[in-house]
Amino acid sequence: MPSDPKNPVVDRDGVRDSLPKGRLDLPDLGMDENILDDHAKYTSRDYVEREWQQLWSKTWNLAGRVSDVAKKGDYFTFDLGRESFIITRGQDDQIRAFYNVCQHRGARLVNNEFGHANAFVCPFHSWSWKTDGTLRSITDEETFPEAVICDRPGLSEARCEIWGGFVFINMDEDAGPLSEFLGDIRGPLDAYHFEDMIVAKDYCAEWPFNWKVALDAFMEGYHAHARHPELVRMIDDVNFDYDFYGGGNSSMIIPMGLKSPRFSDRSALTDELRFFIEDLGLKAEDFEGRQRDVRKGVIEAKRKWGEENGIDMSTMSDSQVIDDGNYNLFPNITLNAHPEGLLIMRFRPHATDPDACYYDVIVLSHSSEKPGFKVPFYMAVPEGTDLSGNSPRPARVFLKHGEEGMGLVLDQDAEFLPTVQAGLKSKGFKGVRLCDQEIRLRYFYAEYDKYMEAGE
Ligand code: FES
Ligand SMILES: [Fe+2]
């Protein structure tokens, strides 16, 4: 059975010196048995349009951080498919989301990612709006027929709600609240205190494959042994704990600090484990030939580090302290949660092209003014990043596909996945087949199908 969603902290055995039951413990999710799936959803333009109408226009979508609209007049833009939104904090201190479009002739109103403004002035003929979305001025107003402008058009607003220091938007005026959409998955996530974290890295890459090809790769660990040889020398890529929270939201807890059970030797350290241990301030020599003791030592060291740096780990289980908590927020967010910070992946669809998507990597970190404060290497924060909390957030870095810079593991995925997109179009491909290690994909697509088939 899955852990109790009301109390879903996942830690069966403390330090996991015996392997967790993970995949042996899969719940009956009431889904169809694994059948060959219609894979046109990865490749067809028709699906792009249907997803826009049925999925993206109905779901809550993670737009950005509250800290990027910390002061009145701050704003950021969020592009999703064919739309762009302005998220801003008005003079009344309320955070709102507006469609990023001028009500004169449809120009895009704001064309940068972050900023501060007392009003939004259109770059075409300089109509302007206040930060609460009400019309401020119409240039040469007397030259307009009264009937054309008598409604004093304000900016069009989208729904906007906050959780965990994140701003979510929704285009569906009839949607239920965000809290309902996220549901029970908030339970284990709230233990990490995302709302206290700062932005430490912000990368956006254009990828030449479908957003779901990308998302799928981060919902399973089945490919790790084949694609990430370095990674499996410091994680257990087989014995994950899986949990399912409703609404397509799921998690897999990835045990860290022990190598893959695919290696027959269970005692010896690998170079990657030695690096992992040293990076956390411990001595690898103290654990030589004793892999089973690494997790206990690391958990203790991390809790001590938390105390020294004012990071509250009292709400976290031992597993949350050491493991990678990989959570999927339906439809397009993967969170990799650690006590030190959070690595967020956001998969955004291309407006028209099923063979392209945008991949955002945003790393959040706890901050400390203590000299030398840093987070573990696997958070992929660029060296020298100021984590004191006193500097402006780092600028967004844009990468073309093929440019390295996301970190070893992510670059390995980016390099390979175009071949999957190509293969999905092959006349010779008979259909996707999923094993238990890929159960989160089945769970995700069961929910995806509900949206896509709604109203049919
Ligand atoms: S299109 Fe914006 S003022 Fe004309
Ligand atoms: Fe991968």
Short mmCIF file of C-alpha atoms and ligand atoms in Angstrom, two decimals:
data_model
loop_
_atom_site.label_atom_id
_atom_site.label_comp_id
_atom_site.label_asym_id
_atom_site.label_seq_id
_atom_site.Cartn_x
_atom_site.Cartn_y
_atom_site.Cartn_z
CA MET A 1 0.00 0.00 0.00
CA PRO A 2 1.15 3.58 -0.50
CA SER A 3 2.00 5.51 2.62
CA ASP A 4 -0.88 7.30 4.26
CA PRO A 5 -1.41 10.49 2.22
CA LYS A 6 -2.28 12.35 5.42
CA ASN A 7 1.09 11.39 6.83
CA PRO A 8 3.14 10.54 3.81
CA VAL A 9 6.64 11.03 5.16
CA VAL A 10 8.46 8.20 3.52
CA ASP A 11 11.00 6.47 5.66
CA ARG A 12 10.39 2.84 6.39
CA ASP A 13 13.67 1.86 7.89
CA GLY A 14 15.42 4.92 9.19
CA VAL A 15 18.74 4.70 7.46
CA ARG A 16 17.64 2.07 4.96
CA ASP A 17 20.48 -0.29 5.72
CA SER A 18 18.04 -2.85 4.52
CA LEU A 19 16.57 -1.90 1.19
CA PRO A 20 13.06 -0.47 1.18
CA LYS A 21 10.30 -2.44 -0.36
CA GLY A 22 9.76 0.15 -3.06
CA ARG A 23 8.58 -1.47 -6.25
CA LEU A 24 7.36 -4.62 -4.58
CA ASP A 25 4.83 -2.50 -2.81
CA LEU A 26 2.99 -0.92 -5.69
CA PRO A 27 -0.63 -0.09 -5.04
CA ASP A 28 -3.52 -1.04 -7.23
CA LEU A 29 -4.32 2.29 -8.81
CA GLY A 30 -7.34 1.07 -10.67
CA MET A 31 -5.68 1.81 -13.99
CA ASP A 32 -5.79 -0.27 -17.11
CA GLU A 33 -3.20 -2.95 -17.29
CA ASN A 34 -0.20 -1.85 -19.22
CA ILE A 35 -1.33 -1.76 -22.79
CA LEU A 36 0.37 -0.47 -25.87
CA ASP A 37 -0.39 3.19 -25.85
CA ASP A 38 -1.37 5.69 -28.51
CA HIS A 39 1.91 7.51 -28.94
CA ALA A 40 0.57 10.13 -31.35
CA LYS A 41 0.28 12.30 -28.25
CA TYR A 42 4.04 12.83 -28.50
CA THR A 43 4.18 13.68 -32.16
CA SER A 44 0.94 15.09 -33.56
CA ARG A 45 0.00 18.73 -34.08
CA ASP A 46 -3.58 17.80 -33.37
CA TYR A 47 -2.54 16.88 -29.83
CA VAL A 48 -0.80 20.23 -29.36
CA GLU A 49 -4.08 21.99 -30.06
CA ARG A 50 -6.16 19.58 -27.97
CA GLU A 51 -3.75 19.84 -25.05
CA TRP A 52 -4.05 23.59 -25.22
CA GLN A 53 -7.83 23.50 -25.04
CA GLN A 54 -8.26 20.55 -22.69
CA LEU A 55 -5.19 20.60 -20.45
CA TRP A 56 -3.20 23.82 -20.25
CA SER A 57 -6.30 26.03 -20.26
CA LYS A 58 -7.79 24.06 -17.35
CA THR A 59 -4.92 23.29 -14.97
CA TRP A 60 -3.09 25.30 -12.37
CA ASN A 61 0.32 26.15 -13.84
CA LEU A 62 3.41 27.06 -11.86
CA ALA A 63 4.36 30.54 -13.10
CA GLY A 64 7.19 31.63 -10.79
CA ARG A 65 8.28 32.73 -7.35
CA VAL A 66 6.61 35.15 -4.96
CA SER A 67 10.11 36.52 -4.25
CA ASP A 68 10.20 37.81 -7.84
CA VAL A 69 7.26 40.08 -7.03
CA ALA A 70 8.41 40.96 -3.52
CA LYS A 71 7.74 44.71 -3.79
CA LYS A 72 4.77 46.67 -5.08
CA GLY A 73 5.26 47.21 -8.81
CA ASP A 74 7.57 44.19 -9.28
CA TYR A 75 6.58 41.93 -12.12
CA PHE A 76 7.70 38.89 -14.08
CA THR A 77 6.40 37.30 -17.24
CA PHE A 78 5.48 33.67 -17.74
CA ASP A 79 5.10 32.18 -21.21
CA LEU A 80 3.03 29.05 -21.67
CA GLY A 81 2.28 27.70 -25.13
CA ARG A 82 0.62 30.45 -27.15
CA GLU A 83 0.06 32.69 -24.12
CA SER A 84 2.16 35.04 -22.08
CA PHE A 85 1.23 36.35 -18.63
CA ILE A 86 2.35 39.25 -16.49
CA ILE A 87 2.46 38.45 -12.78
CA THR A 88 2.70 41.57 -10.69
CA ARG A 89 2.21 42.94 -7.20
CA GLY A 90 -0.11 45.93 -7.30
CA GLN A 91 -0.01 49.05 -5.13
CA ASP A 92 -2.64 47.36 -2.96
CA ASP A 93 -0.06 44.59 -2.30
CA GLN A 94 -2.10 41.99 -4.12
CA ILE A 95 -0.41 39.62 -6.57
CA ARG A 96 -2.32 39.28 -9.84
CA ALA A 97 -1.82 37.58 -13.19
CA PHE A 98 -2.76 39.33 -16.43
CA TYR A 99 -2.73 38.12 -20.00
CA ASN A 100 0.25 39.88 -21.52
CA VAL A 101 -1.65 41.62 -24.27
CA CYS A 102 -2.49 45.22 -25.06
CA GLN A 103 -6.19 45.95 -25.42
CA HIS A 104 -5.59 48.38 -28.30
CA ARG A 105 -4.36 46.18 -31.16
CA GLY A 106 -3.03 43.14 -29.39
CA ALA A 107 0.65 43.91 -28.99
CA ARG A 108 2.55 42.10 -26.29
CA LEU A 109 2.66 44.56 -23.45
CA VAL A 110 5.75 43.43 -21.55
CA ASN A 111 8.71 41.95 -23.35
CA ASN A 112 11.23 41.19 -20.64
CA GLU A 113 11.35 38.53 -17.94
CA PHE A 114 11.58 40.56 -14.75
CA GLY A 115 11.11 44.19 -13.87
CA HIS A 116 9.57 46.92 -11.79
CA ALA A 117 6.97 49.37 -13.06
CA ASN A 118 4.40 51.84 -11.83
CA ALA A 119 2.41 51.19 -14.99
CA PHE A 120 2.55 48.92 -18.01
CA VAL A 121 3.04 51.03 -21.12
CA CYS A 122 2.49 49.40 -24.48
CA PRO A 123 5.56 49.69 -26.74
CA PHE A 124 3.37 50.17 -29.87
CA HIS A 125 1.24 53.31 -29.23
CA SER A 126 1.83 53.74 -25.50
CA TRP A 127 -1.56 53.01 -24.04
CA SER A 128 -0.94 52.27 -20.35
CA TRP A 129 -2.39 50.31 -17.44
CA LYS A 130 -1.92 50.51 -13.70
CA THR A 131 -0.44 47.53 -11.88
CA ASP A 132 -3.91 46.52 -10.72
CA GLY A 133 -4.86 46.11 -14.38
CA THR A 134 -7.11 49.15 -14.71
CA LEU A 135 -6.67 51.44 -17.68
CA ARG A 136 -4.43 54.44 -16.98
CA SER A 137 -4.24 56.30 -20.30
CA ILE A 138 -5.10 56.16 -23.97
CA THR A 139 -2.76 58.13 -26.20
CA ASP A 140 -4.63 60.83 -28.17
CA GLU A 141 -7.85 59.64 -26.65
CA GLU A 142 -9.89 62.37 -28.35
CA THR A 143 -9.20 60.76 -31.73
CA PHE A 144 -11.13 57.59 -30.79
CA PRO A 145 -14.89 57.32 -31.27
CA GLU A 146 -16.39 57.26 -27.78
CA ALA A 147 -18.15 53.93 -28.40
CA VAL A 148 -14.81 52.20 -29.05
CA ILE A 149 -13.29 53.04 -25.69
CA CYS A 150 -16.27 53.66 -23.43
CA ASP A 151 -15.68 50.37 -21.56
CA ARG A 152 -12.25 51.71 -20.43
CA PRO A 153 -10.72 48.28 -21.10
CA GLY A 154 -8.66 46.84 -18.29
CA LEU A 155 -6.12 44.07 -18.71
CA SER A 156 -7.61 40.59 -18.85
CA GLU A 157 -6.95 38.73 -15.64
CA ALA A 158 -6.20 35.04 -15.01
CA ARG A 159 -6.69 33.25 -11.71
CA CYS A 160 -3.69 33.48 -9.40
CA GLU A 161 -2.91 31.65 -6.14
CA ILE A 162 0.11 31.03 -3.93
CA TRP A 163 1.59 27.94 -2.31
CA GLY A 164 5.11 27.27 -0.98
CA GLY A 165 6.39 30.62 -2.20
CA PHE A 166 5.22 29.77 -5.74
CA VAL A 167 2.73 31.70 -7.86
CA PHE A 168 0.35 29.50 -9.83
CA ILE A 169 -2.03 30.75 -12.51
CA ASN A 170 -5.11 29.24 -14.09
CA MET A 171 -6.92 30.34 -17.25
CA ASP A 172 -10.09 28.53 -16.25
CA GLU A 173 -12.39 30.88 -14.35
CA ASP A 174 -14.40 27.90 -13.11
CA ALA A 175 -11.43 25.90 -11.81
CA GLY A 176 -11.44 24.74 -8.20
CA PRO A 177 -8.90 26.24 -5.80
CA LEU A 178 -5.18 25.48 -6.05
CA SER A 179 -5.24 23.71 -2.69
CA GLU A 180 -7.71 21.19 -4.11
CA PHE A 181 -5.67 20.74 -7.28
CA LEU A 182 -2.46 20.04 -5.37
CA GLY A 183 -4.23 18.00 -2.72
CA ASP A 184 -2.33 15.71 -0.37
CA ILE A 185 1.04 16.02 -2.08
CA ARG A 186 1.47 19.26 -0.14
CA GLY A 187 1.88 17.18 3.04
CA PRO A 188 5.40 15.82 2.48
CA LEU A 189 6.45 18.92 0.54
CA ASP A 190 5.55 21.42 3.24
CA ALA A 191 8.21 19.79 5.45
CA TYR A 192 10.93 21.36 3.25
CA HIS A 193 9.91 25.03 3.77
CA PHE A 194 10.15 26.05 0.10
CA GLU A 195 8.72 29.45 0.99
CA ASP A 196 11.97 30.29 2.83
CA MET A 197 14.22 29.52 -0.12
CA ILE A 198 15.88 31.91 -2.56
CA VAL A 199 16.44 31.48 -6.31
CA ALA A 200 20.00 30.24 -6.82
CA LYS A 201 19.86 29.28 -10.50
CA ASP A 202 17.46 29.87 -13.37
CA TYR A 203 18.06 28.17 -16.73
CA CYS A 204 15.81 27.76 -19.74
CA ALA A 205 16.63 25.46 -22.62
CA GLU A 206 14.83 24.91 -25.90
CA TRP A 207 14.65 21.19 -26.55
CA PRO A 208 13.86 19.46 -29.86
CA PHE A 209 11.35 16.96 -28.55
CA ASN A 210 7.89 16.85 -27.03
CA TRP A 211 7.42 18.14 -23.48
CA LYS A 212 6.07 14.73 -22.40
CA VAL A 213 9.12 12.89 -23.74
CA ALA A 214 11.13 15.11 -21.41
CA LEU A 215 8.75 14.78 -18.48
CA ASP A 216 8.56 10.99 -18.80
CA ALA A 217 12.33 10.69 -18.44
CA PHE A 218 12.16 12.32 -15.03
CA MET A 219 9.32 10.17 -13.72
CA GLU A 220 11.29 6.93 -13.74
CA GLY A 221 14.70 5.70 -12.66
CA TYR A 222 14.65 2.72 -14.97
CA HIS A 223 17.00 4.41 -17.46
CA ALA A 224 19.57 5.53 -14.89
CA HIS A 225 21.86 2.49 -15.22
CA ALA A 226 22.03 2.91 -18.98
CA ARG A 227 22.14 6.69 -19.33
CA HIS A 228 23.72 7.89 -16.08
CA PRO A 229 26.63 5.58 -15.19
CA GLU A 230 28.07 8.09 -12.71
CA LEU A 231 24.75 8.60 -10.94
CA VAL A 232 24.13 4.94 -10.15
CA ARG A 233 27.43 4.84 -8.30
CA MET A 234 25.89 7.07 -5.62
CA ILE A 235 22.15 6.25 -5.70
CA ASP A 236 20.05 3.11 -5.50
CA ASP A 237 18.31 3.28 -8.86
CA VAL A 238 16.04 0.29 -8.28
CA ASN A 239 14.44 0.40 -4.84
CA PHE A 240 12.42 3.58 -4.97
CA ASP A 241 9.42 4.31 -2.78
CA TYR A 242 6.47 5.38 -4.90
CA ASP A 243 3.50 7.35 -3.65
CA PHE A 244 0.36 8.51 -5.42
CA TYR A 245 -1.62 11.47 -4.18
CA GLY A 246 -4.54 11.84 -6.55
CA GLY A 247 -4.93 14.21 -9.49
CA GLY A 248 -1.94 12.72 -11.33
CA ASN A 249 0.46 13.86 -8.58
CA SER A 250 3.01 11.26 -7.54
CA SER A 251 6.45 10.85 -6.05
CA MET A 252 9.39 8.52 -6.08
CA ILE A 253 11.91 8.70 -3.30
CA ILE A 254 15.39 8.02 -4.65
CA PRO A 255 17.77 6.58 -2.03
CA MET A 256 21.10 8.40 -2.00
CA GLY A 257 24.38 7.51 -0.35
CA LEU A 258 24.48 3.92 -1.56
CA LYS A 259 25.31 2.55 -4.96
CA SER A 260 23.02 0.67 -7.28
CA PRO A 261 22.08 -2.87 -6.26
CA ARG A 262 23.00 -3.74 -9.82
CA PHE A 263 26.59 -3.83 -8.48
CA SER A 264 27.31 -7.14 -6.79
CA ASP A 265 29.73 -5.72 -4.21
CA ARG A 266 27.69 -4.11 -1.42
CA SER A 267 30.55 -2.89 0.76
CA ALA A 268 33.08 -0.95 -1.26
CA LEU A 269 32.73 2.76 -1.87
CA THR A 270 32.77 4.17 -5.37
CA ASP A 271 34.61 7.37 -6.31
CA GLU A 272 31.21 9.05 -6.62
CA LEU A 273 30.26 8.02 -3.08
CA ARG A 274 33.60 9.29 -1.80
CA PHE A 275 32.91 12.63 -3.47
CA PHE A 276 29.37 12.68 -2.06
CA ILE A 277 30.70 12.04 1.46
CA GLU A 278 33.52 14.59 1.28
CA ASP A 279 31.23 17.23 -0.23
CA LEU A 280 29.09 16.98 2.89
CA GLY A 281 32.11 17.62 5.11
CA LEU A 282 32.82 14.02 6.15
CA LYS A 283 35.92 11.92 5.56
CA ALA A 284 35.49 9.18 2.97
CA GLU A 285 38.27 7.12 4.59
CA ASP A 286 36.06 6.68 7.65
CA PHE A 287 33.62 4.71 5.50
CA GLU A 288 35.96 2.63 3.33
CA GLY A 289 34.57 -0.88 2.95
CA ARG A 290 31.48 0.10 4.97
CA GLN A 291 28.97 1.39 2.45
CA ARG A 292 26.13 0.42 4.75
CA ASP A 293 27.23 3.05 7.29
CA VAL A 294 27.34 5.95 4.85
CA ARG A 295 23.66 6.90 5.09
CA LYS A 296 23.66 7.02 8.87
CA GLY A 297 26.79 9.20 8.90
CA VAL A 298 25.45 11.52 6.25
CA ILE A 299 22.07 11.96 7.91
CA GLU A 300 23.77 12.91 11.18
CA ALA A 301 26.11 15.32 9.41
CA LYS A 302 23.26 16.93 7.51
CA ARG A 303 21.14 17.43 10.62
CA LYS A 304 24.12 19.01 12.37
CA TRP A 305 24.72 21.26 9.35
CA GLY A 306 21.06 22.27 9.48
CA GLU A 307 21.34 23.24 13.14
CA GLU A 308 24.50 25.24 12.53
CA ASN A 309 22.95 27.14 9.64
CA GLY A 310 19.49 27.73 11.08
CA ILE A 311 17.72 25.36 8.68
CA ASP A 312 14.88 23.58 10.39
CA MET A 313 15.02 19.85 9.61
CA SER A 314 12.84 18.88 12.54
CA THR A 315 9.90 18.47 10.18
CA MET A 316 11.82 16.07 7.95
CA SER A 317 12.19 12.33 8.17
CA ASP A 318 15.67 10.83 7.82
CA SER A 319 14.77 9.90 4.27
CA GLN A 320 13.86 13.49 3.50
CA VAL A 321 17.19 14.61 4.94
CA ILE A 322 19.32 12.40 2.68
CA ASP A 323 17.24 11.22 -0.28
CA ASP A 324 16.12 12.89 -3.46
CA GLY A 325 12.38 13.41 -3.10
CA ASN A 326 11.25 13.42 -6.71
CA TYR A 327 7.69 14.77 -6.90
CA ASN A 328 5.51 15.37 -9.91
CA LEU A 329 2.95 18.15 -9.77
CA PHE A 330 0.47 17.52 -12.55
CA PRO A 331 0.85 18.33 -15.33
CA ASN A 332 4.37 19.58 -15.95
CA ILE A 333 6.44 20.08 -12.81
CA THR A 334 9.13 17.80 -11.41
CA LEU A 335 10.49 18.74 -8.02
CA ASN A 336 13.69 17.25 -6.62
CA ALA A 337 13.46 18.09 -2.94
CA HIS A 338 16.39 18.11 -0.53
CA PRO A 339 16.71 19.75 2.87
CA GLU A 340 19.19 22.28 1.48
CA GLY A 341 17.11 23.29 -1.50
CA LEU A 342 14.88 22.34 -4.38
CA LEU A 343 15.66 21.58 -8.01
CA ILE A 344 12.58 22.40 -10.06
CA MET A 345 12.06 21.26 -13.61
CA ARG A 346 9.26 22.77 -15.62
CA PHE A 347 8.35 21.35 -19.01
CA ARG A 348 6.54 23.89 -21.17
CA PRO A 349 4.90 23.02 -24.47
CA HIS A 350 5.84 24.74 -27.70
CA ALA A 351 2.93 26.85 -29.02
CA THR A 352 2.53 24.83 -32.20
CA ASP A 353 5.29 22.24 -32.62
CA PRO A 354 4.95 18.79 -31.03
CA ASP A 355 8.68 18.25 -31.65
CA ALA A 356 9.79 21.09 -29.37
CA CYS A 357 9.46 22.21 -25.80
CA TYR A 358 11.00 24.51 -23.22
CA TYR A 359 12.79 23.03 -20.27
CA ASP A 360 13.27 25.26 -17.24
CA VAL A 361 15.57 24.38 -14.38
CA ILE A 362 15.14 26.58 -11.35
CA VAL A 363 17.16 25.80 -8.25
CA LEU A 364 16.06 27.17 -4.91
CA SER A 365 18.35 27.18 -1.93
CA HIS A 366 18.20 28.02 1.70
CA SER A 367 20.37 31.04 2.44
CA SER A 368 22.78 31.95 5.19
CA GLU A 369 25.07 34.87 5.83
CA LYS A 370 27.66 32.52 7.31
CA PRO A 371 30.87 32.70 5.27
CA GLY A 372 31.41 29.64 3.09
CA PHE A 373 27.77 28.57 3.17
CA LYS A 374 27.10 26.24 0.24
CA VAL A 375 24.71 23.51 -0.79
CA PRO A 376 25.66 20.00 -2.01
CA PHE A 377 27.09 19.61 -5.51
CA TYR A 378 24.07 17.66 -6.73
CA MET A 379 21.92 20.78 -6.43
CA ALA A 380 23.90 22.03 -9.46
CA VAL A 381 24.23 25.60 -8.19
CA PRO A 382 26.98 27.36 -10.17
CA GLU A 383 30.18 27.84 -8.21
CA GLY A 384 30.47 31.26 -6.65
CA THR A 385 26.71 31.88 -6.43
CA ASP A 386 25.97 34.20 -3.52
CA LEU A 387 23.66 32.32 -1.15
CA SER A 388 23.68 34.99 1.55
CA GLY A 389 20.24 36.21 0.52
CA ASN A 390 21.60 39.74 0.08
CA SER A 391 22.20 39.74 -3.67
CA PRO A 392 19.70 40.13 -6.49
CA ARG A 393 18.46 36.80 -7.81
CA PRO A 394 20.59 35.39 -10.68
CA ALA A 395 19.53 36.34 -14.20
CA ARG A 396 17.83 33.70 -16.32
CA VAL A 397 20.29 31.85 -18.57
CA PHE A 398 19.01 30.71 -21.97
CA LEU A 399 20.55 27.63 -23.55
CA LYS A 400 20.16 26.15 -27.00
CA HIS A 401 19.90 22.40 -27.24
CA GLY A 402 23.38 20.89 -27.33
CA GLU A 403 24.94 23.58 -25.15
CA GLU A 404 26.10 22.06 -21.93
CA GLY A 405 25.48 23.78 -18.65
CA MET A 406 22.58 22.10 -16.89
CA GLY A 407 24.80 19.66 -15.02
CA LEU A 408 26.09 16.23 -16.06
CA VAL A 409 22.92 14.19 -15.52
CA LEU A 410 20.58 16.65 -17.22
CA ASP A 411 22.96 17.14 -20.13
CA GLN A 412 23.06 13.36 -20.57
CA ASP A 413 19.27 13.28 -20.88
CA ALA A 414 19.13 16.30 -23.20
CA GLU A 415 21.66 14.75 -25.53
CA PHE A 416 19.82 11.47 -25.87
CA LEU A 417 16.11 12.30 -25.89
CA PRO A 418 15.93 13.59 -29.52
CA THR A 419 16.44 9.97 -30.57
CA VAL A 420 13.29 9.02 -28.64
CA GLN A 421 11.27 11.70 -30.42
CA ALA A 422 12.53 10.39 -33.74
CA GLY A 423 11.80 6.78 -32.82
CA LEU A 424 8.24 7.57 -31.75
CA LYS A 425 7.57 8.55 -35.36
CA SER A 426 8.97 5.38 -36.84
CA LYS A 427 6.62 3.26 -38.89
CA GLY A 428 8.27 0.30 -37.22
CA PHE A 429 7.47 1.34 -33.64
CA LYS A 430 4.57 -0.67 -32.25
CA GLY A 431 3.79 1.31 -29.09
CA VAL A 432 4.98 2.28 -25.60
CA ARG A 433 5.22 -0.56 -23.04
CA LEU A 434 5.67 0.33 -19.38
CA CYS A 435 7.00 -1.74 -16.47
CA ASP A 436 6.39 -1.30 -12.75
CA GLN A 437 9.43 0.96 -12.47
CA GLU A 438 7.58 3.26 -14.89
CA ILE A 439 4.33 3.18 -12.96
CA ARG A 440 4.33 6.94 -12.48
CA LEU A 441 4.00 7.36 -16.24
CA ARG A 442 0.92 5.15 -16.21
CA TYR A 443 -0.50 7.15 -13.33
CA PHE A 444 0.25 10.44 -15.08
CA TYR A 445 -1.33 9.36 -18.37
CA ALA A 446 -4.44 8.09 -16.65
CA GLU A 447 -5.01 11.65 -15.42
CA TYR A 448 -3.87 13.18 -18.72
CA ASP A 449 -6.45 11.08 -20.55
CA LYS A 450 -9.19 12.32 -18.22
CA TYR A 451 -8.44 15.90 -19.24
CA MET A 452 -8.03 15.08 -22.91
CA GLU A 453 -11.24 13.10 -23.05
CA ALA A 454 -13.35 15.51 -20.96
CA GLY A 455 -16.43 16.67 -22.83
CA GLU A 456 -16.03 14.07 -25.57
S1 FES B 1 -1.15 47.96 -29.63
FE1 FES B 1 -0.75 48.67 -27.68
S2 FES B 1 -1.06 50.78 -27.74
FE2 FES B 1 -1.42 50.07 -29.73
FE FE B 2 17.82 10.85 -16.89
#
